[in-house]
Coordinates of C-alpha atoms in Angstrom, one line a residue:
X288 CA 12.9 14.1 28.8
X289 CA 11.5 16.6 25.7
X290 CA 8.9 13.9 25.0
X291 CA 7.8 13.5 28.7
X292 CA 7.4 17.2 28.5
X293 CA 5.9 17.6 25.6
X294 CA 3.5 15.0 27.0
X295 CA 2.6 16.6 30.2
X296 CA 2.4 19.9 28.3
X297 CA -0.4 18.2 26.3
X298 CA -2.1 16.5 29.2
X299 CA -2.6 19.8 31.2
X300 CA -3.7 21.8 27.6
X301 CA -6.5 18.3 27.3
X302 CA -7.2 19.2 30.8
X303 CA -8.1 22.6 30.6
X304 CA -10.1 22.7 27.1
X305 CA -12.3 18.8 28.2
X306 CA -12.2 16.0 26.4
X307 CA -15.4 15.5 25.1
X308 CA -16.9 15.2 21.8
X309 CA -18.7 19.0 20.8
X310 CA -22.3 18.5 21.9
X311 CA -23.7 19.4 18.1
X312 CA -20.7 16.7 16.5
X313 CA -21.8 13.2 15.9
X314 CA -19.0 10.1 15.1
X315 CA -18.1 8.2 13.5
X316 CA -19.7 10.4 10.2
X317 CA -22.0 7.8 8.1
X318 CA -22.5 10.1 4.9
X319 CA -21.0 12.9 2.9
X320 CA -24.0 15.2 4.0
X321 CA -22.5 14.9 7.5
X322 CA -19.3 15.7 6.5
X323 CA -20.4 18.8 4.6
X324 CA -22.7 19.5 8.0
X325 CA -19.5 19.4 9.9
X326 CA -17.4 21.0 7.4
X327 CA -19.4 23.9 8.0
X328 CA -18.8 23.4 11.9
X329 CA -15.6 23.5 11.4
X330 CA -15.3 27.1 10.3
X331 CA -15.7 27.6 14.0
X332 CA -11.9 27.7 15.4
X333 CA -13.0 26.8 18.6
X334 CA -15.1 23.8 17.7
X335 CA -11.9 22.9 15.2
X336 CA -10.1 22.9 18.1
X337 CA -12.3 21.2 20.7
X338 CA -12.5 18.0 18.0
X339 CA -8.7 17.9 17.6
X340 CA -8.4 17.6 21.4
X341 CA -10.9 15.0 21.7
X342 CA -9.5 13.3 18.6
X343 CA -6.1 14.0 20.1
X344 CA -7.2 11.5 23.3
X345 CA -6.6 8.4 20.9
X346 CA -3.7 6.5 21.0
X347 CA -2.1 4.3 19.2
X348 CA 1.2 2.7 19.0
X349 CA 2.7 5.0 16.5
X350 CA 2.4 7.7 13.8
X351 CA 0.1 5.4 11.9
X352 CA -1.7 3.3 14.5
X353 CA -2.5 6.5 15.4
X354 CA -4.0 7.7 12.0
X355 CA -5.9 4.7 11.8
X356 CA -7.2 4.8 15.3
X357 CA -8.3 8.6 14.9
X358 CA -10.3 7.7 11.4
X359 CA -12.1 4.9 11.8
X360 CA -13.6 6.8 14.7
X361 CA -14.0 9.7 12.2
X362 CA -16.0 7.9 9.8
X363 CA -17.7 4.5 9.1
X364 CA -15.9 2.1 6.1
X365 CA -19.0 2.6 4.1
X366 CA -18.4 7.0 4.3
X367 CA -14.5 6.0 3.6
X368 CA -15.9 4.1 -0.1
X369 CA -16.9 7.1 -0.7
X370 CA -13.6 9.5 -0.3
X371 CA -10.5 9.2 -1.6
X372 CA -7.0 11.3 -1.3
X373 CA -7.4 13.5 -4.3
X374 CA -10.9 13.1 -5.7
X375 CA -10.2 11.4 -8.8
X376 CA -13.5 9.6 -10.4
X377 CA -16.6 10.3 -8.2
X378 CA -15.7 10.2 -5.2
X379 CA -14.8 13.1 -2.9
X380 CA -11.1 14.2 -2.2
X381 CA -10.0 14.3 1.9
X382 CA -6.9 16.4 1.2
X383 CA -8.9 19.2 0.8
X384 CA -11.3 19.3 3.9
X385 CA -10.7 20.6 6.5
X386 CA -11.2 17.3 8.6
X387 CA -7.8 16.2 7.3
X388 CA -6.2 19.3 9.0
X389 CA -8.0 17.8 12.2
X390 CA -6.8 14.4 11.9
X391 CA -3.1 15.4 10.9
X392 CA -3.2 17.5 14.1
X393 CA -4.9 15.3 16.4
X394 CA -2.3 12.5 15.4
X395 CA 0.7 15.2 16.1
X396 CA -1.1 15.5 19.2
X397 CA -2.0 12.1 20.5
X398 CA 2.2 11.3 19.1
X399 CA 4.0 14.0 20.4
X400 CA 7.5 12.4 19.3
X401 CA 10.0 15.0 18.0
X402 CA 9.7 15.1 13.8
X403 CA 6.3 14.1 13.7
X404 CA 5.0 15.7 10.3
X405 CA 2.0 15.7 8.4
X406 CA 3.1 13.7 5.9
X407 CA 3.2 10.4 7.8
X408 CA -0.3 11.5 8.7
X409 CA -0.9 12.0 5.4
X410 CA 0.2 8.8 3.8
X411 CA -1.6 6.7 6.8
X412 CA -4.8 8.4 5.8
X413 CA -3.9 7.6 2.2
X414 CA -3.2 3.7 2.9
X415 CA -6.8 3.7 5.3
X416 CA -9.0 5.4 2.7
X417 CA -7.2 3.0 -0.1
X418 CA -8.2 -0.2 1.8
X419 CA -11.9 1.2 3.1
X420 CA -13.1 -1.3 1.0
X421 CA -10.9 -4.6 2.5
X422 CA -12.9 -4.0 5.2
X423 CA -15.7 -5.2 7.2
X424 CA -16.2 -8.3 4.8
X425 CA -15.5 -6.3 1.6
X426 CA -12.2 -8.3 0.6
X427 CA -14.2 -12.2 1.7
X428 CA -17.4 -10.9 -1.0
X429 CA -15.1 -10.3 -4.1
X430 CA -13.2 -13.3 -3.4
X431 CA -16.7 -15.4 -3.2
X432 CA -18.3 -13.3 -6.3
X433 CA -14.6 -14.8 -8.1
X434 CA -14.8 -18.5 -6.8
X435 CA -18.6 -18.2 -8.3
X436 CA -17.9 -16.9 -11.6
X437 CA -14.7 -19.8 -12.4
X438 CA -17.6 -22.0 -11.4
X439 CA -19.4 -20.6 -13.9
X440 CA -16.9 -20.7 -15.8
X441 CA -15.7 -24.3 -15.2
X442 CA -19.6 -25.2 -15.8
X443 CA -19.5 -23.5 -18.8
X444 CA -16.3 -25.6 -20.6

């Protein structure tokens, strides 16, 4: 019964604040400018707010279907190549943007089962981000870049 009211509380909150994308926000994000762009947006509560509802509309099957549903709608694979959790090496760090707060909200949100807490959020993002580059063909091109080079190889003996 708390989770069917929890859910219905969430509905009529959706139902008052729209569910549409902010006008000025464009998704998925393709590049770090944009993320910087909406960074800045972001210092907005309201406009915060109105992308954690709209992100909030996603569902998934759990906590981390959920994740994963709410990022790649975020950002493209190619902008996800370019993050990772902490910011090691040259790439940027998520944890620290303010996006993250979005997503780990948006998941509580769209999941509204009791003990929810950022840090399954957290690690879903973690394991997405990780494996950005798996997809869309990434993990099929190093495995054909390896079969070529013990050809080269074999060719070579």
């Amino acid at each position: 019964m708390m989770i069917l009211k929890k859910m219905v509380m969430n509905l009529s909150k959706t139902n008052q604040m729209g569910m549409t994308l902010p006008e000025d926000i464009s998704l998925p994000l393709t590049s770090l400018e944009e993320v910087n762009f909406l960074e800045d947006q972001l210092e907005d509560r309201k406009k915060m707010q109105e992308l954690t509802v709209y992100l909030g509309t996603i569902g998934g099957g759990d906590v981390a279907s959920t994740t994963r549903r709410v990022m790649s709608i975020l950002m493209t694979n190619e902008l996800a190549t370019q993050l990772n959790w902490m910011g090691h090496g040259e790439k940027r760090g998520f944890r620290g943007l303010k996006l993250c707060k979005v997503v780990c909200d948006a998941v509580k949100r769209a999941k509204p089962e009791p003990g929810t807490q950022d840090a399954a959020v957290e690690n879903a993002a973690k394991l997405w981000l990780r494996n950005a580059r798996d997809r869309s063909g990434g993990r099929r091109q190093r495995l054909i870049r390896a079969l070529e080079r013990s050809e080269q190889v074999a060719k070579d003996l």
